[in-house]
Each structure stands twice: as C-alpha cells, then as structure tokens.
Short mmCIF file of C-alpha atoms in Angstrom, two decimals:
data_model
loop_
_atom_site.label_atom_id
_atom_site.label_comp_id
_atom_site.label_asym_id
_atom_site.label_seq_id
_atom_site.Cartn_x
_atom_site.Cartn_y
_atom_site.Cartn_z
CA UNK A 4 23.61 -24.90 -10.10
CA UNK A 5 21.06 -23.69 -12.23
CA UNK A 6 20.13 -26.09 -15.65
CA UNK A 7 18.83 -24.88 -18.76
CA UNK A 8 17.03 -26.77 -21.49
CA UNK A 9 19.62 -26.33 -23.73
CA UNK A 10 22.15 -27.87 -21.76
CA UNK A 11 19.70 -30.57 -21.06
CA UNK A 12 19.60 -31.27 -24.77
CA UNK A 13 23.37 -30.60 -25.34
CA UNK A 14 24.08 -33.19 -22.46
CA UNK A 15 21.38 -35.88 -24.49
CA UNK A 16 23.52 -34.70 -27.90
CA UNK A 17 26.51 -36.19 -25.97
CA UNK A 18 24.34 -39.55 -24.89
CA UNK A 19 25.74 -38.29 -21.13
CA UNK A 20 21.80 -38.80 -20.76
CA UNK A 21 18.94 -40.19 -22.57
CA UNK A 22 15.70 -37.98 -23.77
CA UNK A 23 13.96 -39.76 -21.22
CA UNK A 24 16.30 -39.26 -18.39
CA UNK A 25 16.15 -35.11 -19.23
CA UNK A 26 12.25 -35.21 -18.67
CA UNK A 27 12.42 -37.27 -15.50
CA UNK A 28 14.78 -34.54 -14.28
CA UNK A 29 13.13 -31.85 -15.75
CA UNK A 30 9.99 -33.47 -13.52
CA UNK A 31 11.94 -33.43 -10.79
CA UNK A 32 13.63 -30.14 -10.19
CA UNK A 33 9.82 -28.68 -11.35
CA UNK A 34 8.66 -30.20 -8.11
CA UNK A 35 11.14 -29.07 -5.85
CA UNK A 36 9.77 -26.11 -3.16
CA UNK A 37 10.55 -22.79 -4.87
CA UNK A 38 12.74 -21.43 -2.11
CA UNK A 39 15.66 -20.36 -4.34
CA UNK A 40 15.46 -16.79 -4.78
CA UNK A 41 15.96 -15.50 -9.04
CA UNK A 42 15.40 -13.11 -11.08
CA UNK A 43 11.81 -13.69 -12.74
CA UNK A 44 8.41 -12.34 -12.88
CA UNK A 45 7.21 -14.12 -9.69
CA UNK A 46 9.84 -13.59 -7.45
CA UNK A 47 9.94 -9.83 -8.46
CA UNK A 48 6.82 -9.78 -7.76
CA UNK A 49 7.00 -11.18 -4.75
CA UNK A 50 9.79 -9.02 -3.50
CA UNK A 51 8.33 -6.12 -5.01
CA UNK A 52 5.14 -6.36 -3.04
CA UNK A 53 7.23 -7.35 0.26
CA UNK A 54 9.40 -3.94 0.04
CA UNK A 55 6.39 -1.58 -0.74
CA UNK A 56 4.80 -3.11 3.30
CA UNK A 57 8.08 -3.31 4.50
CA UNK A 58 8.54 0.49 3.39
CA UNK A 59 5.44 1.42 4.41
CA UNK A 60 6.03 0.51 7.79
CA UNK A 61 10.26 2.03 7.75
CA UNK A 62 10.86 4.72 5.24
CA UNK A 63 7.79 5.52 4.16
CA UNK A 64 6.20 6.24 7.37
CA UNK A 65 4.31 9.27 7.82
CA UNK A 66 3.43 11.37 10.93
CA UNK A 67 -0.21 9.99 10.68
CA UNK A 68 0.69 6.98 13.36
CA UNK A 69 1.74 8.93 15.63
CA UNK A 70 -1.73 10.88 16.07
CA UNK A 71 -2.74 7.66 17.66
CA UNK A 72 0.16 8.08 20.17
CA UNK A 73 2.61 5.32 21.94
CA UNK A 74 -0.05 2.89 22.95
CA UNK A 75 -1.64 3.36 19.83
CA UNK A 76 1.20 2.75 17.72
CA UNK A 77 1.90 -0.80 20.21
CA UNK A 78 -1.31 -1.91 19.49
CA UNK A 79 -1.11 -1.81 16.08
CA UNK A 80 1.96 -3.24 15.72
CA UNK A 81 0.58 -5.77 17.26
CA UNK A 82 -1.94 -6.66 15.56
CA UNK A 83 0.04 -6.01 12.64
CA UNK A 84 2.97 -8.42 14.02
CA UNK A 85 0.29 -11.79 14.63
CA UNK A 86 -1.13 -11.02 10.78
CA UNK A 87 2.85 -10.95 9.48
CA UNK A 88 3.29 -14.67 11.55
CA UNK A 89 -0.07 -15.83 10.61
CA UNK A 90 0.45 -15.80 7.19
CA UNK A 91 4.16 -16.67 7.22
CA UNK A 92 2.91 -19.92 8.77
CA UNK A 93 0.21 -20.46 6.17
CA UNK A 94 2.79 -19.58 3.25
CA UNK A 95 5.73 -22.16 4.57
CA UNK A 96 2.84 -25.12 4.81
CA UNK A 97 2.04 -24.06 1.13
CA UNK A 98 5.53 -24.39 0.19
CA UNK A 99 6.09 -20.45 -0.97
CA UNK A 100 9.28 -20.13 1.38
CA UNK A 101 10.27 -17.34 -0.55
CA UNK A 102 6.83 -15.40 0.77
CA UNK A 103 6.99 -16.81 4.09
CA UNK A 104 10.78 -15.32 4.39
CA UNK A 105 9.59 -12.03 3.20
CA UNK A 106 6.52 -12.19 6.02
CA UNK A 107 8.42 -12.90 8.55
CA UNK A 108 11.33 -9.82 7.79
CA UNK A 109 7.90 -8.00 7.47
CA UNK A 110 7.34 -8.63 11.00
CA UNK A 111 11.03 -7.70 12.11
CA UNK A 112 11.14 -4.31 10.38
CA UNK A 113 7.65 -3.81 12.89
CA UNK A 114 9.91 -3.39 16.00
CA UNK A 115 11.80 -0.06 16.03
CA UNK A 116 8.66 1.32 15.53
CA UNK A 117 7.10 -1.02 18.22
CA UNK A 118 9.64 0.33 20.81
CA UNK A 119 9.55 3.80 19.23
CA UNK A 120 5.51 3.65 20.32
CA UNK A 121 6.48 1.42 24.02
CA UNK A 122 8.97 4.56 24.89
CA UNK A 123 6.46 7.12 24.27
CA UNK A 124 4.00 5.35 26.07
CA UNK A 125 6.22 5.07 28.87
CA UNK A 126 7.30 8.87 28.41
CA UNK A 127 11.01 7.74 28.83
CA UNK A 128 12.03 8.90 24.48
CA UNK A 129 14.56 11.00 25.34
CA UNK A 130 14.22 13.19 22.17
CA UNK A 131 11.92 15.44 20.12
CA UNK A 132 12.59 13.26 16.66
CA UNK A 133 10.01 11.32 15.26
CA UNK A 134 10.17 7.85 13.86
CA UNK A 135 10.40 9.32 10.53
CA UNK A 136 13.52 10.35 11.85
CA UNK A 137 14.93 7.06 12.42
CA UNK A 138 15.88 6.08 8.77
CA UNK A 139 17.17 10.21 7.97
CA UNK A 140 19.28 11.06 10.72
CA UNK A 141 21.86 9.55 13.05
CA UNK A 142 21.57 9.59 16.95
CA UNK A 143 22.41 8.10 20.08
CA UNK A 144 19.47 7.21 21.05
CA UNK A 145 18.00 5.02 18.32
CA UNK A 146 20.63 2.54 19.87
CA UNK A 147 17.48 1.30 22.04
CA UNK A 148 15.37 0.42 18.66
CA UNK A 149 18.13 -0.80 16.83
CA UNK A 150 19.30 -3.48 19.69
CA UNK A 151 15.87 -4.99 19.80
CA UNK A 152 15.38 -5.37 16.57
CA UNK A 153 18.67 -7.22 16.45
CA UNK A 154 17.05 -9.33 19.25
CA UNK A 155 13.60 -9.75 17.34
CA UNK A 156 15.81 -10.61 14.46
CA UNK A 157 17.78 -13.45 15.76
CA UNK A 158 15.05 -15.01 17.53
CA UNK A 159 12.62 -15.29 14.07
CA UNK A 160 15.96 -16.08 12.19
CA UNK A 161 16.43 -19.15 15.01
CA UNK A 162 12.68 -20.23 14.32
CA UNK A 163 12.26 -19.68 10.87
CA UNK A 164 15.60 -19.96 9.05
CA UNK A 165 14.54 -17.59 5.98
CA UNK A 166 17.81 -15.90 4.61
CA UNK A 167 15.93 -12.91 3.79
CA UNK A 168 15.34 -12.41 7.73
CA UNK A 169 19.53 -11.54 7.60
CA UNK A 170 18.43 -8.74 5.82
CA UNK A 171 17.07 -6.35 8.70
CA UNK A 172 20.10 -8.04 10.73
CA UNK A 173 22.65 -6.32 8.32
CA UNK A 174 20.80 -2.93 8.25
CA UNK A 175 20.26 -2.78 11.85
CA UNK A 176 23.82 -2.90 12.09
CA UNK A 177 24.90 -0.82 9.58
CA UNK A 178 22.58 1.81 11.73
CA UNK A 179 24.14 0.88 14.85
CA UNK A 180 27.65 1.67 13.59
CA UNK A 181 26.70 5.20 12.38
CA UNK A 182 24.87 5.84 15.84
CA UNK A 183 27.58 3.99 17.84
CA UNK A 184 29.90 6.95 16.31
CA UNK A 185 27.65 9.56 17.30
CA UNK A 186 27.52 8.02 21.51
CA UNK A 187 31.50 7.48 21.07
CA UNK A 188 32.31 11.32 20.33
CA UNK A 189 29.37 13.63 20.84
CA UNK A 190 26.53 15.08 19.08
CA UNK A 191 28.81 16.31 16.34
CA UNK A 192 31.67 13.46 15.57
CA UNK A 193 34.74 14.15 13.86
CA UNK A 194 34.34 13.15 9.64
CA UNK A 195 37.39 11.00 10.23
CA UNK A 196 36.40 9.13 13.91
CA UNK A 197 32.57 8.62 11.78
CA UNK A 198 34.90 6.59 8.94
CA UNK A 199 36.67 4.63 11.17
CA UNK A 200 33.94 3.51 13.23
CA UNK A 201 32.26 2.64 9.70
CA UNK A 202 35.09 0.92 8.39
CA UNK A 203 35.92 -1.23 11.18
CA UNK A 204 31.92 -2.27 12.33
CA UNK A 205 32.29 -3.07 8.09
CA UNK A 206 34.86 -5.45 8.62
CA UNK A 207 33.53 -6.53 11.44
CA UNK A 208 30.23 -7.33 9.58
CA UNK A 209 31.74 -9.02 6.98
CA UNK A 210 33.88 -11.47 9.49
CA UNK A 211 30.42 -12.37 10.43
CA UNK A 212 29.20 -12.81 6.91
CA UNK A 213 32.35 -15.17 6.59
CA UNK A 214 31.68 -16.82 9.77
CA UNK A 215 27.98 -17.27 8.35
CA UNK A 216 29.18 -18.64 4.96
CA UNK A 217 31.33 -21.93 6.35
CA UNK A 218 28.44 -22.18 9.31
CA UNK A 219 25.79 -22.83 6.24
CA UNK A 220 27.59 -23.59 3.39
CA UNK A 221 25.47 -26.58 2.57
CA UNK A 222 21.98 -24.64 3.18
CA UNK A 223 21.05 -21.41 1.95
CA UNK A 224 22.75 -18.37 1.47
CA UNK A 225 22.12 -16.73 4.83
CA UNK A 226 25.72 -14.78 4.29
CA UNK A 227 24.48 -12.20 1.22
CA UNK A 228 23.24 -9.13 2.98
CA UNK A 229 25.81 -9.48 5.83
CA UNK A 230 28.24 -9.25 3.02
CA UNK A 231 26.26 -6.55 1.32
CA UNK A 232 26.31 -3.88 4.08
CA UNK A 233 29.02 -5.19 5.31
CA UNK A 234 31.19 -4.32 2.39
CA UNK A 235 29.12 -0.98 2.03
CA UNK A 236 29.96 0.04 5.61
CA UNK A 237 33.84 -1.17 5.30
CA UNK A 238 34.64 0.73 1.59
CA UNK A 239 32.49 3.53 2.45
CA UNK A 240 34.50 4.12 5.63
CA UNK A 241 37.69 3.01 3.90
CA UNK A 242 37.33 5.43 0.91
CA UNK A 243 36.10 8.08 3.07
CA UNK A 244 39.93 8.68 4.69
CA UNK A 245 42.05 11.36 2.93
CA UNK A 246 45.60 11.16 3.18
CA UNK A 247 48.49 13.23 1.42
CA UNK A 248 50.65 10.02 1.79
CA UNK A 249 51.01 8.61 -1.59
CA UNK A 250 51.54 5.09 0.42
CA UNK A 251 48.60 5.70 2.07
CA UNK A 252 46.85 5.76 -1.23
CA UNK A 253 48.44 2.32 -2.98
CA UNK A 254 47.86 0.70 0.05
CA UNK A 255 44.28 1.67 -0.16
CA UNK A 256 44.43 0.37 -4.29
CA UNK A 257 46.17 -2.68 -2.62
CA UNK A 258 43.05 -3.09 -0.22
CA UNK A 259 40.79 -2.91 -3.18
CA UNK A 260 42.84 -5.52 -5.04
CA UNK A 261 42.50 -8.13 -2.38
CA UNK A 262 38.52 -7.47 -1.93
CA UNK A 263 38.32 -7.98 -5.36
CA UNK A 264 40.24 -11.64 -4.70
CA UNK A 265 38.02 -12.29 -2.14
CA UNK A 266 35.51 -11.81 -4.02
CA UNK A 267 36.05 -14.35 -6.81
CA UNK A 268 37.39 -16.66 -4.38
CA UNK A 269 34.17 -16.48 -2.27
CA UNK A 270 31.88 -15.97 -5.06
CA UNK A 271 31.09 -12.14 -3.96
CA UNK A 272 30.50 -9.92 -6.31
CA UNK A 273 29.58 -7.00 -3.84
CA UNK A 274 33.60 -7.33 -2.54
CA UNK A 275 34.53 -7.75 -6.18
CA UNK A 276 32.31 -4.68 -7.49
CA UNK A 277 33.02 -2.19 -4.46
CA UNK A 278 37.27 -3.03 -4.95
CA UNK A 279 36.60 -2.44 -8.87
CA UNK A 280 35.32 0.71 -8.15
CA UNK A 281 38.38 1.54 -5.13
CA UNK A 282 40.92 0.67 -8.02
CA UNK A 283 39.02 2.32 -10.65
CA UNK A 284 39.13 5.53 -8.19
CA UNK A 285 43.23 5.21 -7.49
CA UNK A 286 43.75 4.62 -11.04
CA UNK A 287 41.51 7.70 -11.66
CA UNK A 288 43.91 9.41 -9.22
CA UNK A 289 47.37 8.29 -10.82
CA UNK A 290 45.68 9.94 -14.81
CA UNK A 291 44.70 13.01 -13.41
CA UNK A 292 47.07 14.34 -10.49
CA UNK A 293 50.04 12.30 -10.36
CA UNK A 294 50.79 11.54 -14.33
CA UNK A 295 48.37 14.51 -15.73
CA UNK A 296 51.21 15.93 -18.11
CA UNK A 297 52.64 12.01 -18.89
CA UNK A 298 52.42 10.72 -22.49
CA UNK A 299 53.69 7.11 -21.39
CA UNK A 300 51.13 6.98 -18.53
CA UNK A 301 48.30 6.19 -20.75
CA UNK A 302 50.13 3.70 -22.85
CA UNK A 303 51.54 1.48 -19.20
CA UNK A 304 47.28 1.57 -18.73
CA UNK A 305 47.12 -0.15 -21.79
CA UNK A 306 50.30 -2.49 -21.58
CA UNK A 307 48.72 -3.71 -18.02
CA UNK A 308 45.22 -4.14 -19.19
CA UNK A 309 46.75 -6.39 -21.84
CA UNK A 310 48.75 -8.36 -18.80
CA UNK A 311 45.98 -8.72 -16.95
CA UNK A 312 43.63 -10.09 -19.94
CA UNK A 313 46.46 -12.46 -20.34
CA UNK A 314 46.60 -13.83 -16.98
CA UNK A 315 43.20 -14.23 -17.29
CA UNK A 316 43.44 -16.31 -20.35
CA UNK A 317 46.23 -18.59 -18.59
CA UNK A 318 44.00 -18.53 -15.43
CA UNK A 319 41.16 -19.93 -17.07
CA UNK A 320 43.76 -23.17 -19.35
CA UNK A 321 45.00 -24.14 -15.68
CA UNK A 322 42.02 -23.07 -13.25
CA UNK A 323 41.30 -26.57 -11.78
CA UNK A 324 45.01 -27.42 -11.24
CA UNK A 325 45.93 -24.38 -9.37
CA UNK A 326 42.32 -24.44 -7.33
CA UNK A 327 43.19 -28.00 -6.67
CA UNK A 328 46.44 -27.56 -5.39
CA UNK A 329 45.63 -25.19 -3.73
CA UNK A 330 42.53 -26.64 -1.71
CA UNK A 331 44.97 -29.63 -0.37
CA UNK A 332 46.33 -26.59 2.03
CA UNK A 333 43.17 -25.41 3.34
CA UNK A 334 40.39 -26.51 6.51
CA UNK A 335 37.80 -28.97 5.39
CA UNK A 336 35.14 -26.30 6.11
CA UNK A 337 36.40 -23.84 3.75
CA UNK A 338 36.87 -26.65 1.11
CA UNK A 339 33.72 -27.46 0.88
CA UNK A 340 32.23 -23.85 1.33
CA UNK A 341 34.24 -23.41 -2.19
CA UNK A 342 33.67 -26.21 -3.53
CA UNK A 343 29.84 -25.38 -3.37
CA UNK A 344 30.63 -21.82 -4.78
CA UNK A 345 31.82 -23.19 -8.00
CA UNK A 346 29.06 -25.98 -8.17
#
C-alpha cells in the first residue's frame, strides 16, 4: 500500500489521525530500507544503469571477447563475477537492496557466456555460432548455457532473495522452450509443433509464477517476471494457432476472457493486458470477416460495451460482499495471497 500526503491530510481532516501522528508515520515509512521497486528518478536510474551492464554483457555483446578466446572469456567472467558479488554485498549492508538485486542478476546473466567461453576452451561447442548468436537465433545446443544459468540462478536466488534475480530465471526459460522445440523436431520445426511447445512451457511458467505467488505472498513479489514471460510465451503460442473452426476461435476469445479474470483476481495486469488484446483480436475478427456487410453488428458492440460498463458499476456497489463470500470457499493460502493483493 502506497500513502500519499494527501491522504495523510485527508485521514487528519477526518480526526482518523492527529497532525502529529501523520509526521511520526511519515518518519517512519522515510526510514524504512528502500527495497520496494517504483517508478521514480532513482530507481530508473538505478535500473537504467543495471540493464545497459547487463546488456553489455547479453545482447549487446560484440565479437571483440571472443579474440581473447575460451579461457579468455572464463577469466574474465570471472573476475567480472567476484566484482558483481563484491559489490552486491557492500550495497545490501548499505541498505540499497534494490542495487544489490540488480548486482547480483548482473552476475547471473555472466554465465551463458561463462560456459559459452568453458566449451570453447574445452573444444567440445558443437557449432560455428557465436555468443552473439545466443540472444538472435534458436538452437539445440544453447540448451547447455541455458540449464546452468537456471542453476546459477536458483542458487543466488536461495542466497540472496532479490526478486529481480527471477528475472534471468523467466528468460532462461522462455529460451529453453523455443530451443526445447528445435531438439524435439529437428533443425527446422513445424510453425504449429514451435506454438505448442510455447504455449504449454507458458502455462507451465505461469503455474510456477502461481506456485511462487502463495509460496511468498507475505514477502516480495518474486512471482512478476515468471508471470511476465510466462504469459508472453503462453498467448504468443496460443495466438499463434490458426484454425478454420469458428469454435476454435471463441474458445480462444473465451481463453482470453478468463486471463483477463485472472488477472484482476491476482492483481496481474500482464494476464489482464495480453487477454485484452486476444479479445480485442477475436472481436477484430467477428467486424471484419464474419459480420463485414452487418449493420446491427456494430450497434450489439455498443449494446455490450454498455453491459459490461454496467456490471462494472454494480461490481464496484457490492465488491466486498461478493469477494467476501466468496473467500469463505477458498484455501487459507490463497486468502491471504488476495487479501494482500487488494491491501
């Protein structure tokens, strides 16, 4: 829950507390460690300045490293890997757990290219690709990078507990699922076999992210990018089916519908943006093949956009009865994982 002055002064308006009371907790949450992530000048900053190394050692690599070949590249990692721990030690003593979370994924994004430089060493890389390669193309053999930076992931993630070290967890297996596809079906997979692989390491993903919520529902939010790519690999593969089957297609509006539940239920707004976008597609769909030459189809549009405003506006007059209700029927885990959603 996030308080602003003006509701601090609204809630001494309403004598709920005195003037002194608001500066004593104004004091108070000032003095808390700033490990809440938000959008301000500092934490952009921050991130900012944490993407640009992190890129510089992923995306933005250039061939130059590997003029220093496999050992080379190890050693530097190295030394490269004790600097990112070093100062994501120093930064958690100082209380700057937001830069201590972003050293630390620093240090995780170092291993692909850690056991790109250990396999050349060992002339066992079973390719001609270069590590530039590794964020441009999908292949089989990445699988060995990928898997130990899961590894390196989990183990910092165990010591540390920064949610930001999720993040290289949820992109490592996004990559995994596109070069999973790849080992599964040949060198050139079928476009469907690629989207179902996709959609169902998506859904796996985002049982995890679930899993993840209840697990730390009263720490941080260690779910968000498991949710993220997650939902990205899931709609992606999802939206990527074609079908002539006009049930195929409502049941993949009806698919978006329920994200978009989920969504508000869990607080989500990636699952509540991506099914927007799935329904805004099938509705797109209906206007211009199925009802192109329809006068009434436009005016239904309209007639259901006005429903669904008003169900909103009853929604919002009996919100805590229904949620209340509601909760009485569900595991204590997920009551309180809710309950500290709408707080």
């Amino acid at each position: 829950m996030r308080i602003s002055q003006r509701q601090l002064n609204g809630a001494v308006e309403e004598r709920i507390l005195t003037a002194s009371q608001a500066k004593q907790l104004v004091a108070y949450l000032s003095a808390l460690p700033d490990s809440t992530p938000k959008f301000d000048f500092t934490h952009l900053l921050y991130y900012f300045g944490g993407l640009v190394a992190i890129g510089a050692m992923t995306v933005f690599m250039n061939l130059g490293w590997e003029s220093f070949g496999g050992a080379g590249i190890v050693g530097l990692c190295a030394v490269y890997a004790v600097t990112g721990v070093l100062l994501t030690n120093r930064f958690a003593k100082q209380g700057l757990v937001v830069v201590a979370g972003i050293c630390a994924t620093f240090v995780v994004t170092l291993t692909p290219l850690a056991i790109f430089g250990i396999q050349q060493t060992l002339d066992i890389w079973p390719g001609s690709d270069s590590y530039q390669d590794y964020h441009r193309y999908i292949q089989w053999h990445w699988l060995y990078m990928e898997l130990g930076t899961l590894a390196v992931a989990v183990i910092l993630a165990k010591i540390y507990k920064y949610p930001f070290l999720v993040m290289p967890i949820a992109v490592t297996l996004w990559y995994l699922s596109m070069d999973l596809a790849v080992m599964l079906t040949g060198e050139r997979p079928a476009y469907e076999v690629r989207a179902l692989v996709s959609m169902y390491i998506g859904l796996s993903i985002l049982g995890l992210a679930f899993w993840v919520d209840l697990r730390t529902r009263r720490l941080a939010d260690y779910a968000f990018w498991l949710y993220l790519f997650g939902t990205i690999a899931f709609w992606c593969g999802l939206s990527m089916h074609e079908s002539d089957s006009e049930l195929s297609k409502f049941i993949y509006c009806c698919i978006n519908i329920l994200m978009m539940g989920l969504g508000i239920i869990l607080v989500r707004r990636v699952l509540v943006i991506f099914g927007a976008l799935g329904v805004c597609g099938y509705i797109g769909y209906l206007a211009y093949d199925v009802f192109s030459d329809s006068w009434l189809f436009p005016i239904a549009l309209t007639m259901l956009g006005i429903v669904i405003v008003y169900v909103g506006i009853m929604w919002q007059k009996n919100e805590h009865a229904i949620t209340d209700k509601l909760r009485e029927y569900l595991p204590v885990a997920l009551r309180e994982l809710l309950a500290n959603k709408v707080m």
